[in-house]
Coordinates of C-alpha atoms in Angstrom, one line a residue:
M14 CA 101.2 88.3 114.2
S15 CA 100.4 91.2 112.0
Q16 CA 98.3 91.4 108.8
Y17 CA 98.6 94.3 106.4
E18 CA 95.6 95.2 104.3
Q19 CA 96.2 96.6 100.9
D20 CA 95.0 96.5 97.3
A21 CA 96.4 93.5 95.4
P22 CA 99.3 94.3 93.0
S23 CA 99.1 93.7 89.3
A24 CA 98.2 90.1 88.6
A25 CA 100.7 87.6 87.1
M26 CA 99.7 84.5 85.2
T27 CA 98.6 81.9 87.7
A28 CA 99.9 78.4 88.3
P29 CA 97.7 75.4 87.5
S30 CA 95.6 74.5 90.5
T31 CA 92.1 73.3 91.5
P32 CA 89.6 75.8 90.0
P33 CA 88.7 78.5 92.5
C34 CA 85.3 78.9 94.0
A35 CA 84.7 82.3 92.4
Q36 CA 85.7 84.0 89.2
A37 CA 88.8 86.2 89.2
P38 CA 88.5 89.6 87.5
E39 CA 89.0 89.6 83.7
D40 CA 91.0 92.9 83.8
R41 CA 94.7 91.8 83.9
T42 CA 96.1 95.3 84.1
R43 CA 95.1 95.9 87.7
D44 CA 93.8 93.4 90.3
L45 CA 91.0 95.0 92.2
R46 CA 90.5 92.2 94.7
K47 CA 91.0 93.3 98.3
N48 CA 94.3 91.8 99.5
I49 CA 95.4 90.6 103.0
E50 CA 98.8 89.3 103.9
L51 CA 99.3 86.9 106.8
N52 CA 102.6 86.6 108.6
V53 CA 102.9 82.9 109.7
G54 CA 105.9 83.5 111.9
K55 CA 109.6 84.6 112.0
A56 CA 111.2 81.1 111.5
C57 CA 113.3 80.9 108.3
N58 CA 115.7 78.5 106.6
N59 CA 118.0 81.3 105.4
R60 CA 120.3 83.6 107.4
C61 CA 120.3 86.7 105.1
V62 CA 122.8 89.3 106.2
F63 CA 120.3 92.1 105.5
C64 CA 117.3 90.6 107.2
L65 CA 115.4 93.4 109.1
D66 CA 114.2 90.8 111.6
G67 CA 117.8 89.8 112.4
L68 CA 118.4 86.2 113.4
P69 CA 115.3 84.8 115.1
K70 CA 115.6 84.0 118.8
Q71 CA 114.6 80.5 120.0
E72 CA 111.2 81.9 121.2
D73 CA 110.6 83.3 117.7
R74 CA 111.0 79.9 116.0
S75 CA 107.3 79.1 116.1
Y76 CA 104.2 79.6 113.9
M77 CA 100.7 80.9 114.1
P78 CA 98.6 77.8 115.1
L79 CA 96.5 76.4 112.3
P80 CA 93.2 77.0 114.1
A81 CA 94.1 80.7 114.6
M82 CA 95.3 80.9 111.0
K83 CA 92.1 79.5 109.7
A84 CA 90.1 81.9 111.9
E85 CA 92.0 84.9 110.5
I86 CA 91.6 83.8 106.9
S87 CA 87.9 83.3 107.4
R88 CA 87.6 86.7 109.2
W89 CA 89.2 88.5 106.3
Y90 CA 87.1 86.6 103.7
E91 CA 84.0 87.7 105.5
S92 CA 85.1 91.3 105.3
G93 CA 85.3 91.1 101.5
H94 CA 88.9 90.1 100.8
R95 CA 89.5 87.7 98.0
S96 CA 93.3 87.9 97.7
L97 CA 95.6 86.3 100.3
G98 CA 99.3 86.3 100.7
F99 CA 101.4 84.2 103.2
L100 CA 104.6 85.9 104.5
G101 CA 107.3 85.1 107.1
G102 CA 110.0 84.5 108.0
E103 CA 109.8 81.8 105.4
P104 CA 106.2 80.5 105.0
T105 CA 107.3 77.2 103.5
T106 CA 108.9 76.1 106.8
C107 CA 105.4 76.2 108.4
P108 CA 104.3 72.6 108.6
W109 CA 100.6 73.4 108.1
L110 CA 100.9 75.9 105.2
P111 CA 99.2 73.5 102.7
E112 CA 96.3 73.1 105.0
A113 CA 96.0 76.9 105.4
I114 CA 96.1 77.3 101.7
S115 CA 93.4 74.7 101.2
H116 CA 91.2 76.4 103.7
A117 CA 91.5 79.7 101.9
R118 CA 90.6 78.1 98.6
D119 CA 87.7 76.2 100.0
I120 CA 86.0 79.3 101.5
G121 CA 86.4 81.3 98.2
F122 CA 89.7 83.1 98.0
T123 CA 90.6 83.4 94.3
R124 CA 94.2 84.6 94.6
I125 CA 96.5 82.8 97.0
T126 CA 100.2 83.6 97.0
I127 CA 103.4 83.0 99.0
A128 CA 106.5 85.2 99.3
T129 CA 109.3 82.7 99.5
N130 CA 113.1 82.1 99.1
A131 CA 111.9 79.1 97.1
T132 CA 114.5 76.6 98.4
K133 CA 111.9 74.2 99.5
L134 CA 110.0 74.5 96.2
R135 CA 112.8 72.5 94.5
L136 CA 111.1 69.5 96.1
E137 CA 108.6 68.4 93.5
H138 CA 106.3 66.6 95.9
Y139 CA 106.1 69.7 98.1
L140 CA 105.4 72.1 95.3
E141 CA 102.7 69.8 94.0
R142 CA 101.2 69.7 97.4
L143 CA 100.9 73.5 97.5
L144 CA 99.5 73.7 94.0
T145 CA 96.9 71.0 94.7
A146 CA 95.9 72.9 97.9
G147 CA 95.1 76.0 95.9
L148 CA 98.3 78.1 95.5
T149 CA 97.9 80.4 92.5
R150 CA 101.0 82.7 92.6
V151 CA 104.6 82.4 93.8
T152 CA 106.9 85.4 94.6
V153 CA 110.5 84.3 94.7
S154 CA 113.4 86.3 96.2
M155 CA 116.8 86.0 94.7
H156 CA 119.6 88.4 95.8
G157 CA 122.6 87.6 93.7
H158 CA 123.2 86.9 90.0
T159 CA 125.9 84.3 90.8
G160 CA 126.1 81.4 93.2
P161 CA 128.9 82.8 95.3
L162 CA 127.1 86.1 95.8
E163 CA 123.7 84.6 96.5
D164 CA 125.2 82.1 99.0
K165 CA 127.2 84.8 100.7
L166 CA 124.2 87.1 101.1
T167 CA 121.9 84.3 102.4
R168 CA 124.6 82.5 104.3
V169 CA 123.4 79.1 103.1
P170 CA 125.9 77.1 100.9
G171 CA 124.3 75.9 97.7
N172 CA 121.3 78.2 98.0
F173 CA 121.7 79.6 94.5
E174 CA 121.4 76.2 92.8
K175 CA 118.4 75.3 95.0
K176 CA 116.6 78.4 93.9
V177 CA 117.4 77.9 90.2
A178 CA 116.1 74.3 90.5
A179 CA 112.9 75.7 92.2
L180 CA 112.3 78.2 89.4
R181 CA 112.6 75.5 86.8
L182 CA 110.0 73.4 88.7
V183 CA 107.6 76.2 89.3
G184 CA 107.6 76.5 85.5
E185 CA 104.6 77.9 83.6
G186 CA 102.1 80.2 85.3
A187 CA 104.0 81.1 88.5
G188 CA 104.6 84.8 89.1
R189 CA 108.2 85.6 90.1
R190 CA 109.7 88.5 91.8
A191 CA 113.4 88.8 92.0
P192 CA 114.6 91.7 94.1
G193 CA 118.1 92.7 93.3
G194 CA 120.8 93.5 95.9
Q195 CA 123.1 96.4 96.0
R196 CA 125.6 94.7 93.8
L197 CA 123.1 93.5 91.2
G198 CA 122.4 96.8 89.3
E199 CA 125.3 96.5 86.9
H200 CA 124.5 92.8 86.2
R201 CA 120.8 93.1 85.2
R202 CA 121.4 91.5 81.8
E203 CA 123.1 88.5 83.3
R204 CA 120.4 88.3 85.9
L205 CA 117.6 88.3 83.3
E206 CA 119.4 85.6 81.4
L207 CA 119.6 83.5 84.5
Q208 CA 115.8 83.1 84.6
T209 CA 113.9 80.3 83.1
P210 CA 110.6 82.2 83.1
A211 CA 107.2 81.2 81.9
P212 CA 105.8 83.5 79.1
D213 CA 103.7 85.5 81.6
A214 CA 106.1 85.4 84.6
A215 CA 106.8 88.7 86.2
L216 CA 110.4 89.8 87.0
L217 CA 111.0 92.7 89.4
L218 CA 114.5 94.0 90.2
R219 CA 115.0 95.9 93.5
R220 CA 117.9 97.5 95.3
H221 CA 118.4 97.0 99.0
R222 CA 120.3 99.4 101.3
P223 CA 122.6 97.5 103.7
R224 CA 121.4 97.4 107.3
R225 CA 122.5 95.8 110.5
R226 CA 125.0 93.0 109.7
A227 CA 125.0 93.8 106.0
R228 CA 126.2 97.3 106.7
Q229 CA 129.1 95.9 108.6
L230 CA 130.0 93.5 105.8
H231 CA 129.6 96.1 103.0
P232 CA 130.5 99.5 104.5
R233 CA 130.1 102.5 102.2

């Protein structure tokens, strides 16, 4: 599994959670905490046509073991990192993600994020479990401004409604990032109106260039 070291991006308002072990910086314009991103595995509950990983093979449907995950988190903390992000695949499919988040909080990480398709966050008990463990920021990917488009791109029926329900549950304090697909540019106003953001939520629109299966489905 690979980790990518970088400066943390600009901070978004944080979700309610157990108070961190150390104080976060007061400057909200740029987060100077050293950031590390941990890839928990390639397994995912979506089948996006544009995924750079393609469809995971059976041998890819596994996760970094919890002891190894804790060891990596501790190692990066000892080297001065205080911001941690969990990536995938889809990190919420990892059974021990809450335990890994709790470990990061307990040793002193002050910013703990996940990059997620959010479909599992519509489950209130699961979202509460992550927040209680110490999650402070959520980055949500949505790829279409309508249900049919989102469901076609992710190839999961009902995905759009699941994500909208998750955004409503995440509610106040959770940072949101909504990368826009190739067809989203002319619909930015509708896309923005779709959101149910908290006052300090972040919204980022991106364009994707079709690759692999997506290029076959949407040739130029």
